[in-house]
PDB file of C-alpha atoms in Angstrom:
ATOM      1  CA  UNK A   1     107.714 108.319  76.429  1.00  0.00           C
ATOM      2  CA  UNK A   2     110.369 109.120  79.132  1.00  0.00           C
ATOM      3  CA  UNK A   3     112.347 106.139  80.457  1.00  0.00           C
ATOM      4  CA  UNK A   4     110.716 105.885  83.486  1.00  0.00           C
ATOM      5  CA  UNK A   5     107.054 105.899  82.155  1.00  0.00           C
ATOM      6  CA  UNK A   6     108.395 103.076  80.076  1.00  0.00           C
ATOM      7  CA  UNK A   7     110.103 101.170  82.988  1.00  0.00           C
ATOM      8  CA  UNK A   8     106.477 101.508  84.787  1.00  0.00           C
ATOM      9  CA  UNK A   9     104.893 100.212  81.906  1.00  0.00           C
ATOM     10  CA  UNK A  10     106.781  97.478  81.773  1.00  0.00           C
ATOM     11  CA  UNK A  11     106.320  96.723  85.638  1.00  0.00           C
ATOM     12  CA  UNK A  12     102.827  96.626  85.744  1.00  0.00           C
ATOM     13  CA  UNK A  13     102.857  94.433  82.439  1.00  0.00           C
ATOM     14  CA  UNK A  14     104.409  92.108  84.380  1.00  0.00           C
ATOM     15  CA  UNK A  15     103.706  92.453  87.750  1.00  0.00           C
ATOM     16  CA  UNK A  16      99.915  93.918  87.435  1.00  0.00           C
ATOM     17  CA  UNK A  17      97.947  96.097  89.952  1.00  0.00           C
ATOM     18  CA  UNK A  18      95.779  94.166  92.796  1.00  0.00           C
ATOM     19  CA  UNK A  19      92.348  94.409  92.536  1.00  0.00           C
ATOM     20  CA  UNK A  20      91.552  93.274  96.319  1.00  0.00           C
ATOM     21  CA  UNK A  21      88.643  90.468  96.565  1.00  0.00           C
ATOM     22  CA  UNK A  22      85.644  90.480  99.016  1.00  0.00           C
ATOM     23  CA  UNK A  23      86.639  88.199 101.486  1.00  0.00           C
ATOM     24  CA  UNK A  24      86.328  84.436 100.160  1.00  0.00           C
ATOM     25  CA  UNK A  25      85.848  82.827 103.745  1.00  0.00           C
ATOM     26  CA  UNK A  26      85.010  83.900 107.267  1.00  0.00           C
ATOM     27  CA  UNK A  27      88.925  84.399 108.787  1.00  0.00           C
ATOM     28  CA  UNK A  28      87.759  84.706 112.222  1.00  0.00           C
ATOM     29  CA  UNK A  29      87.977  81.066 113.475  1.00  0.00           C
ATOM     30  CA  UNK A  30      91.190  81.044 112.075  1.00  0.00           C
ATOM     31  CA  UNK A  31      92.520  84.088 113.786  1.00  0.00           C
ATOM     32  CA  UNK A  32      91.132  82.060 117.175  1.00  0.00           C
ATOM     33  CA  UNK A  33      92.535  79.212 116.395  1.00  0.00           C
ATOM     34  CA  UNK A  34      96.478  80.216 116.678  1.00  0.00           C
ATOM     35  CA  UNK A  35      95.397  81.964 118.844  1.00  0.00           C
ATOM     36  CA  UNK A  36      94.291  79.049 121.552  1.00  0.00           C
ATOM     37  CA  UNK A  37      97.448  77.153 119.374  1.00  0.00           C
ATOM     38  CA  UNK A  38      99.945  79.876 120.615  1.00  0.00           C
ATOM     39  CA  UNK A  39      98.846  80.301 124.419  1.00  0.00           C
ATOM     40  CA  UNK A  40      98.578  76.878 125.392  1.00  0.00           C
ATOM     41  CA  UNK A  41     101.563  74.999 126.342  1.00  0.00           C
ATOM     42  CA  UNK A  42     102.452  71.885 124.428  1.00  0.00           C
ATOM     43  CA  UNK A  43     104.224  69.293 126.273  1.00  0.00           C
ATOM     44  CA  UNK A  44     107.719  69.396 125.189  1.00  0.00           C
ATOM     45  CA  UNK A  45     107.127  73.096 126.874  1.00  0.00           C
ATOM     46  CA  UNK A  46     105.626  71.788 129.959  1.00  0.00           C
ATOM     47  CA  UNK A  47     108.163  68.896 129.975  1.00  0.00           C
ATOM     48  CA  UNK A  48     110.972  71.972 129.518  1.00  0.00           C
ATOM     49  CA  UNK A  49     109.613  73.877 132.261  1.00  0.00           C
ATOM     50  CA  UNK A  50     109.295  70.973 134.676  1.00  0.00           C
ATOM     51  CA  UNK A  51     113.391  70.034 133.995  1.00  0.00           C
ATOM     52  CA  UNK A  52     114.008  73.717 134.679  1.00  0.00           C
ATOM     53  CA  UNK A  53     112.319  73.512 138.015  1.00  0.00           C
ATOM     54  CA  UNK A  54     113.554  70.107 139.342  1.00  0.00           C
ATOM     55  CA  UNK A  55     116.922  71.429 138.349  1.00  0.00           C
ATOM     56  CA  UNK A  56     116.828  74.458 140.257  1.00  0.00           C
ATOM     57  CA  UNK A  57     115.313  72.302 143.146  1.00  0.00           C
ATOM     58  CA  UNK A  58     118.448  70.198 143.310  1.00  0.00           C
ATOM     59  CA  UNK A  59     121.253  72.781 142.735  1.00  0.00           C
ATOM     60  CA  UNK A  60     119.957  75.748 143.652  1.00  0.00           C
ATOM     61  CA  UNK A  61     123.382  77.743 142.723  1.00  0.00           C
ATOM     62  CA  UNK A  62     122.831  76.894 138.948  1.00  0.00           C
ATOM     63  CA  UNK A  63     119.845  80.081 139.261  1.00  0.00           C
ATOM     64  CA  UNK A  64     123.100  82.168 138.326  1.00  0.00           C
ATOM     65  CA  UNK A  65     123.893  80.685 135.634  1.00  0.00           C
ATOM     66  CA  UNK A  66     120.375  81.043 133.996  1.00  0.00           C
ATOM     67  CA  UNK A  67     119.523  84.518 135.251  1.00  0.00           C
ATOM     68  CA  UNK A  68     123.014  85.735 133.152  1.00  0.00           C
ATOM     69  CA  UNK A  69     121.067  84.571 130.093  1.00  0.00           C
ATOM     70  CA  UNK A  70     118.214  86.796 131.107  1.00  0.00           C
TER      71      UNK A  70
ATOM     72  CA  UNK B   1      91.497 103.995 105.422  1.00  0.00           C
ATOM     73  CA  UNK B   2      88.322 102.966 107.197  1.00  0.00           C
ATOM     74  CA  UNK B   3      86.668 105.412 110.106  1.00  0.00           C
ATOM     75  CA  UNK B   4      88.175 105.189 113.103  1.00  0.00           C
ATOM     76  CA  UNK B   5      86.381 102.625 116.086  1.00  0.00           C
ATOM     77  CA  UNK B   6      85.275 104.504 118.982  1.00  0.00           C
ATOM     78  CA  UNK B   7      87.467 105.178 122.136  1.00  0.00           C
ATOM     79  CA  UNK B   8      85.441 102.277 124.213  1.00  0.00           C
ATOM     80  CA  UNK B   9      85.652  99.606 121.689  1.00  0.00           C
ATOM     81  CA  UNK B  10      89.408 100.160 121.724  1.00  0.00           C
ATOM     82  CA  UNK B  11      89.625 100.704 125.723  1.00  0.00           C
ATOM     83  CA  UNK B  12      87.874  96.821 125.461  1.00  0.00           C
ATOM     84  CA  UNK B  13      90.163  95.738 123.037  1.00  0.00           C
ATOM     85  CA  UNK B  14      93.344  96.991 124.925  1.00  0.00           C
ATOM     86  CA  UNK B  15      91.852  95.498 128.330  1.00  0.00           C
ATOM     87  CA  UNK B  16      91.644  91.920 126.543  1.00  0.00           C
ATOM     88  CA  UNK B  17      87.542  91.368 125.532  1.00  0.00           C
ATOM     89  CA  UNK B  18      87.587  89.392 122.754  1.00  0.00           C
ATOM     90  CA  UNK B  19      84.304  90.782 121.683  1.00  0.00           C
ATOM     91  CA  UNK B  20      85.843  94.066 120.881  1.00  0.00           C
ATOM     92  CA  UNK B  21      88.707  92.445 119.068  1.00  0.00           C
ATOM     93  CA  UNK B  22      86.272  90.613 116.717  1.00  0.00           C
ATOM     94  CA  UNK B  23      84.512  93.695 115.887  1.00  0.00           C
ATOM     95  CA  UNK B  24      87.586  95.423 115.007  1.00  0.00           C
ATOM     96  CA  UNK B  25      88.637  92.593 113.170  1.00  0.00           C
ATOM     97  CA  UNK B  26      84.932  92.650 111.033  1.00  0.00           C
ATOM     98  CA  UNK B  27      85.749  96.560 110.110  1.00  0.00           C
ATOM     99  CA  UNK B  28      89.065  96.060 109.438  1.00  0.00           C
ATOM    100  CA  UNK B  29      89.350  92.705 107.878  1.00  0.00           C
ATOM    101  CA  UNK B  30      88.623  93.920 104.354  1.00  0.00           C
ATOM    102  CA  UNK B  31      91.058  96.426 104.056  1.00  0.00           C
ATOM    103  CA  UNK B  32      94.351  94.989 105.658  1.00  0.00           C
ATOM    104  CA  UNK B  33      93.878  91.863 103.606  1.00  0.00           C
ATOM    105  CA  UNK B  34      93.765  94.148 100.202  1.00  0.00           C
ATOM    106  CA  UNK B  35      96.786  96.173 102.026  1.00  0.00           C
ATOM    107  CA  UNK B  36      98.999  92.566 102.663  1.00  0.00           C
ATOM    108  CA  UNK B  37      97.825  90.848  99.654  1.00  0.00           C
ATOM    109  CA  UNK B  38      99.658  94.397  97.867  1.00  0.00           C
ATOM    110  CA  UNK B  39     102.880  93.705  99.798  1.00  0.00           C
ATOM    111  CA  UNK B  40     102.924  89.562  99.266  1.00  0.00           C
ATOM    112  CA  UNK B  41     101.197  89.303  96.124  1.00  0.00           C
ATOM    113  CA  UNK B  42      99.641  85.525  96.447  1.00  0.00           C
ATOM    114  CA  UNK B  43      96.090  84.726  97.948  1.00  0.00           C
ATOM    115  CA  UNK B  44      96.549  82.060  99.761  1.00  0.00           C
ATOM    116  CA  UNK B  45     100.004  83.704 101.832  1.00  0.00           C
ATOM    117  CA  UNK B  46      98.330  86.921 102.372  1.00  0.00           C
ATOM    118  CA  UNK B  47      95.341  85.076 103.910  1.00  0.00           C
ATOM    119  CA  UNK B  48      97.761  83.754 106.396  1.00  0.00           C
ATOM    120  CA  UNK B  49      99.713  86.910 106.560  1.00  0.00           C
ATOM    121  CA  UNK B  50      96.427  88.046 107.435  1.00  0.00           C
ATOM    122  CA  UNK B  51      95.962  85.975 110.795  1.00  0.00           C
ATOM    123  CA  UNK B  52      99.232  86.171 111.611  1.00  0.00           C
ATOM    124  CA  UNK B  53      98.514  90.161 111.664  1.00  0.00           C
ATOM    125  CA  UNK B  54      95.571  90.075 113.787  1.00  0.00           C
ATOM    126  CA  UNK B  55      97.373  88.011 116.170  1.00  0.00           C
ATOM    127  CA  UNK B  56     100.197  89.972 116.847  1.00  0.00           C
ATOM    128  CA  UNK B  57      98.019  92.455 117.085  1.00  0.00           C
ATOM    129  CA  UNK B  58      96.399  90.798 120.170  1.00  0.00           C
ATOM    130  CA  UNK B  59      98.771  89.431 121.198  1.00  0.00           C
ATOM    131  CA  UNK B  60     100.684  93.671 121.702  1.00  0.00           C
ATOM    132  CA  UNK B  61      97.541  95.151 122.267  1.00  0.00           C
ATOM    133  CA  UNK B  62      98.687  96.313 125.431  1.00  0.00           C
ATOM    134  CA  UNK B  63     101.133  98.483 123.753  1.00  0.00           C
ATOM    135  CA  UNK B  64      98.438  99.969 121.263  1.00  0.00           C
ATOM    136  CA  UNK B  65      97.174 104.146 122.537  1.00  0.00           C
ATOM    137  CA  UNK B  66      93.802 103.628 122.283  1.00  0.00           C
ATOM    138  CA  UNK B  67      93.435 107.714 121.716  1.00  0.00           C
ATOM    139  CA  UNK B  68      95.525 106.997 118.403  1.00  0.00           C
ATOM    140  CA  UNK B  69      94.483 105.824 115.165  1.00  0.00           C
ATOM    141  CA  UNK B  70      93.910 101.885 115.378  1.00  0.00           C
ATOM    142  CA  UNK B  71      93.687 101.593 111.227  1.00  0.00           C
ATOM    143  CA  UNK B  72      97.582 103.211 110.773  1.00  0.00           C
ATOM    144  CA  UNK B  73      98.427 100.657 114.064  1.00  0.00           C
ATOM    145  CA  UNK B  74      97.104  97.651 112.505  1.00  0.00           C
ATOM    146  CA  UNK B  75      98.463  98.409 109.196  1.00  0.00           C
ATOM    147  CA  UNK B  76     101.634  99.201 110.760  1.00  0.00           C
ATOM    148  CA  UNK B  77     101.489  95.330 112.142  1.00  0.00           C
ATOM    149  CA  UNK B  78     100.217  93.810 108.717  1.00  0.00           C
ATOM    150  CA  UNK B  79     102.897  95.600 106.649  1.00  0.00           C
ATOM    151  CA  UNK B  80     106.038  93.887 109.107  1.00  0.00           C
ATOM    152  CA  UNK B  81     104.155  90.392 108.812  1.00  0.00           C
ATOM    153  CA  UNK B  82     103.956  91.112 105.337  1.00  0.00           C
ATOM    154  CA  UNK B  83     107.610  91.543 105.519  1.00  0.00           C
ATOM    155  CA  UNK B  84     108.574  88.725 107.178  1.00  0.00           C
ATOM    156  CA  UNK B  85     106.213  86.533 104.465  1.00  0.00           C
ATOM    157  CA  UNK B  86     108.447  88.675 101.615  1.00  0.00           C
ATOM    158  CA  UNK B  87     111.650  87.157 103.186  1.00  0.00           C
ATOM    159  CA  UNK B  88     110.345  83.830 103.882  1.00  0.00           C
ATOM    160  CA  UNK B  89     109.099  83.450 100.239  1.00  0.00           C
ATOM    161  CA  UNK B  90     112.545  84.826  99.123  1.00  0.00           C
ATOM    162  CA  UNK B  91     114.504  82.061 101.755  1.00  0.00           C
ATOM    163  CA  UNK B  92     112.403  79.381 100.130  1.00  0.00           C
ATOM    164  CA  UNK B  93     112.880  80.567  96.526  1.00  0.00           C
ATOM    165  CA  UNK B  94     108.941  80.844  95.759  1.00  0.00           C
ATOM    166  CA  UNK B  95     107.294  82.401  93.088  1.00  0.00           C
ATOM    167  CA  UNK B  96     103.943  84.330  93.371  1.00  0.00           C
ATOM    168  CA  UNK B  97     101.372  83.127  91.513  1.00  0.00           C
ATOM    169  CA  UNK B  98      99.105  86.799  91.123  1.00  0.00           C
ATOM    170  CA  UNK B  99     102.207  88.216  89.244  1.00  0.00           C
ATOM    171  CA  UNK B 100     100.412  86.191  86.049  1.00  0.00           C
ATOM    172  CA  UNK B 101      98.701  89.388  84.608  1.00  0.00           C
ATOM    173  CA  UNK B 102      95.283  88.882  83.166  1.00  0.00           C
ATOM    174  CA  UNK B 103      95.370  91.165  80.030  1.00  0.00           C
ATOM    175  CA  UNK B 104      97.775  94.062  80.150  1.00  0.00           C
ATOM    176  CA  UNK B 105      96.344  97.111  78.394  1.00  0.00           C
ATOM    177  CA  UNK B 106     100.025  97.005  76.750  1.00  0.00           C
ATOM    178  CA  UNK B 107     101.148  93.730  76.687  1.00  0.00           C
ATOM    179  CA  UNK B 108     105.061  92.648  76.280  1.00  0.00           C
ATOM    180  CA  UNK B 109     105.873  89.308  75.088  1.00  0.00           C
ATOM    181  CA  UNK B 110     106.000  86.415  77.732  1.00  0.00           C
ATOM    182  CA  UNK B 111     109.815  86.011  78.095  1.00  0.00           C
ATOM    183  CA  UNK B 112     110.084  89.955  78.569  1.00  0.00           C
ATOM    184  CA  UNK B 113     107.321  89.778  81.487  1.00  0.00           C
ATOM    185  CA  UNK B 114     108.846  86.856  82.842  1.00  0.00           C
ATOM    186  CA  UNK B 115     112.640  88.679  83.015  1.00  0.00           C
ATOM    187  CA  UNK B 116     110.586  91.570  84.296  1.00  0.00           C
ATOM    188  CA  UNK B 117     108.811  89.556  86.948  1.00  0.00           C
ATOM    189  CA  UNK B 118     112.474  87.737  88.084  1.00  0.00           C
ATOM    190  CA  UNK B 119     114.192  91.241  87.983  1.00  0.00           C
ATOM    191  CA  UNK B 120     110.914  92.327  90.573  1.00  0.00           C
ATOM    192  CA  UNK B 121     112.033  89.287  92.718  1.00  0.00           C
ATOM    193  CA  UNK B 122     115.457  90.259  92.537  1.00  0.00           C
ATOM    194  CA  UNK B 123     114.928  93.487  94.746  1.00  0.00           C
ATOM    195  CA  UNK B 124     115.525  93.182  98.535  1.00  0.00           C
ATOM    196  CA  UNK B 125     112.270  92.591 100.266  1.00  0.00           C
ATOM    197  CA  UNK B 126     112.802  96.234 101.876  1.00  0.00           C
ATOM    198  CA  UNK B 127     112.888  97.601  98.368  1.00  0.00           C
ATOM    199  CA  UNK B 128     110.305  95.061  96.549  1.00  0.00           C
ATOM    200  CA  UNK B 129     107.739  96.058  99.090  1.00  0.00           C
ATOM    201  CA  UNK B 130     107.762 100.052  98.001  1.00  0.00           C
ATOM    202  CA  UNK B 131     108.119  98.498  94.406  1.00  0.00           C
ATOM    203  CA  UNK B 132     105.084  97.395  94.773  1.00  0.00           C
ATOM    204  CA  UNK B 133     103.281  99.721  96.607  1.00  0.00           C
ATOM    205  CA  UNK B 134     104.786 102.701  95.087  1.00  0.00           C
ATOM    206  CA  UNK B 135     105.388 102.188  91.804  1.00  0.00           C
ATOM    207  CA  UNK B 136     102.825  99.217  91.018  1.00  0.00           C
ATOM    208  CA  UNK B 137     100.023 100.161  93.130  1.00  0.00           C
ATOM    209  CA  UNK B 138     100.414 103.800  92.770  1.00  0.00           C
ATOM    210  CA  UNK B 139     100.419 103.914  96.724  1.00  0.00           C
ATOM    211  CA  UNK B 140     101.804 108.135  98.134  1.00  0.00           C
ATOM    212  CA  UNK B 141     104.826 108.073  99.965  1.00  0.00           C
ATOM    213  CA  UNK B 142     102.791 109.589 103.046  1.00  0.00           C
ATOM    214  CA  UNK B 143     100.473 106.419 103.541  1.00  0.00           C
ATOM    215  CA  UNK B 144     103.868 103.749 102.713  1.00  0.00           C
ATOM    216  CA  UNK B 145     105.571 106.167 104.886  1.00  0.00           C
ATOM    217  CA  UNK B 146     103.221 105.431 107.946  1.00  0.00           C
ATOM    218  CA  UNK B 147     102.669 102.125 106.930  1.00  0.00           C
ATOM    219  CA  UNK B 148     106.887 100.662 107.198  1.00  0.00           C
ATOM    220  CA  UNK B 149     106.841 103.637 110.444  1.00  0.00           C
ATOM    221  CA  UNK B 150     110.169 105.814 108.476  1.00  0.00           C
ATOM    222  CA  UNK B 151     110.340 108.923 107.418  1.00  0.00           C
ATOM    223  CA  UNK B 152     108.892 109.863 103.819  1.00  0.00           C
ATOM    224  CA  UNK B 153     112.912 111.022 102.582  1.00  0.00           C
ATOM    225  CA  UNK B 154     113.827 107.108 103.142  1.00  0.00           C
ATOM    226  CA  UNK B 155     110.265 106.286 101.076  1.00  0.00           C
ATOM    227  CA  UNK B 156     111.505 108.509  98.352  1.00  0.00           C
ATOM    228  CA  UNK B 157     115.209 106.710  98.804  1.00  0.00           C
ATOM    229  CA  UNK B 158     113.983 103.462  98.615  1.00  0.00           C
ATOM    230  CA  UNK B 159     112.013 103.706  95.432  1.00  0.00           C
ATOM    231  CA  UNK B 160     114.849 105.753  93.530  1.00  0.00           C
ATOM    232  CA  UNK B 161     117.047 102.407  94.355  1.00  0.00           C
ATOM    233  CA  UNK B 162     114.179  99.951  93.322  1.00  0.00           C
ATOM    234  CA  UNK B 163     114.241 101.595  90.616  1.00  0.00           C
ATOM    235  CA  UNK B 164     117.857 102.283  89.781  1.00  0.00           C
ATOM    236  CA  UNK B 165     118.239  98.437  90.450  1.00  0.00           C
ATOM    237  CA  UNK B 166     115.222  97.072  88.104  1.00  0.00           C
ATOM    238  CA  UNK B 167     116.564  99.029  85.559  1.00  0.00           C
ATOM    239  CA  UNK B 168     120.481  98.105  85.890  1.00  0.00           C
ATOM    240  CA  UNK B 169     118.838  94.216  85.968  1.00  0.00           C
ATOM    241  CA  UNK B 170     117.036  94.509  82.644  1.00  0.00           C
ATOM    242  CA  UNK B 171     119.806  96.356  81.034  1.00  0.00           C
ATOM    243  CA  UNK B 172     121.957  93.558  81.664  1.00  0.00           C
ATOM    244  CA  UNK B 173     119.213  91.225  80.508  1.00  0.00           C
ATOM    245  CA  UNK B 174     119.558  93.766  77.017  1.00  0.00           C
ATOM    246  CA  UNK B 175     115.922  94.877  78.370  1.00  0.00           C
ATOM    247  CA  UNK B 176     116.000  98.997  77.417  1.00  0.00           C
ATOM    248  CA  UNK B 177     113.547 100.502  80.156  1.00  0.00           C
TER     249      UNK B 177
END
């Protein structure tokens, strides 16, 4: 036995093969589900958004200073 | 890897019908899951490795050639959220719970599996992922190759180090392999 049949051996002793399982439950809701999660706003983005804007509204010269982060 | 959809299910898919994404999603279901649970090794994560897949892949489909193969894309997407589930476990210190073999056809003792199993963990998730798809799951370089997007040569690389670093782990365990 060479040494790196043996080290394979030993491998797959431990760490075995996958045999992949039929699907145990219908993933589609869940795949629809983040994705109605992830592309609605929550309110602490909303609320973010809306201190943005009012900020912007009031000093107007500040846009500068936000579009050198972009 | 599964037949390819045709050209107008993917020209739906790109456009944003969520019809066509569900279909793809029914062919292609099966075999990502068996591809990510490969890669992360535990049920449960690689069901929401899984999700997390399909969603990105929405979520780029814009970016996706429809007149190129949508099996190698999606794999491409599962195998980097596999990734980042490899790291995360790592971060958080978790073991994986399918690395308890059933019966081995040659079975070492429990505490040599076990230093086996921590050395496996011990690899960098760049290098535990084509430990386990190379040597473990007898995956070819070609299809691991297309599947992390670099060159075969860095395949071949990565696996010589995987396993130049199992072994230097076990021998300092006093493990001969």
């Amino acid at each position: 036995m060479t040494e790196d049949t043996r080290l394979l051996d030993l491998l797959r002793s431990a760490v075995p093969p996958v045999v992949a399982p039929a699907p145990s439950i219908d993933r589609w809701p869940l795949v629809v589900k983040r994705h109605r999660e992830r592309t609605e706003w929550s309110w602490l983005d909303a609320g973010l958004a809306a201190a943005v804007v009012a900020t912007l509204l009031t000093r107007p010269d500040w846009l500068v200073l936000l579009a050198y982060h972009f | 890897m599964l037949d390819e959809p045709d050209r107008s299910l993917l020209d739906r898919f790109v456009r944003g019908d969520e019809d066509a994404f569900e279909s793809l999603f029914r062919q292609f279901e099966h075999d990502v899951y068996g591809w990510i649970l490969r890669i992360v090794r535990d049920a449960d994560a690689a069901e929401d490795v899984l999700v997390e897949a399909f969603w990105r892949a929405y979520r780029g489909r814009a970016r996706f050639d429809s007149s190129r193969s949508f099996g190698a894309w999606m794999r491409r997407i599962a195998t980097n959220a596999a990734l980042d589930q490899v790291k995360r476990a790592r971060r958080q210190g978790l073991r994986l719970p399918m690395d308890d073999p059933p019966a081995p056809a040659k079975p070492a003792t429990e505490g040599l599996r076990d230093s086996i199993r921590s050395s496996f963990h011990r690899l960098s998730p760049k290098l535990q992922i084509v430990a386990a798809l190379a040597l473990i799951e007898e995956r070819s370089y070609a299809e691991i190759a297309d599947a992390l997007d670099i060159p075969i040569g860095t395949v071949k690389s990565r696996v010589f180090r995987a396993t130049r670093a199992l072994r230097k782990d076990l021998a300092r365990l006093g493990i001969r392999a």
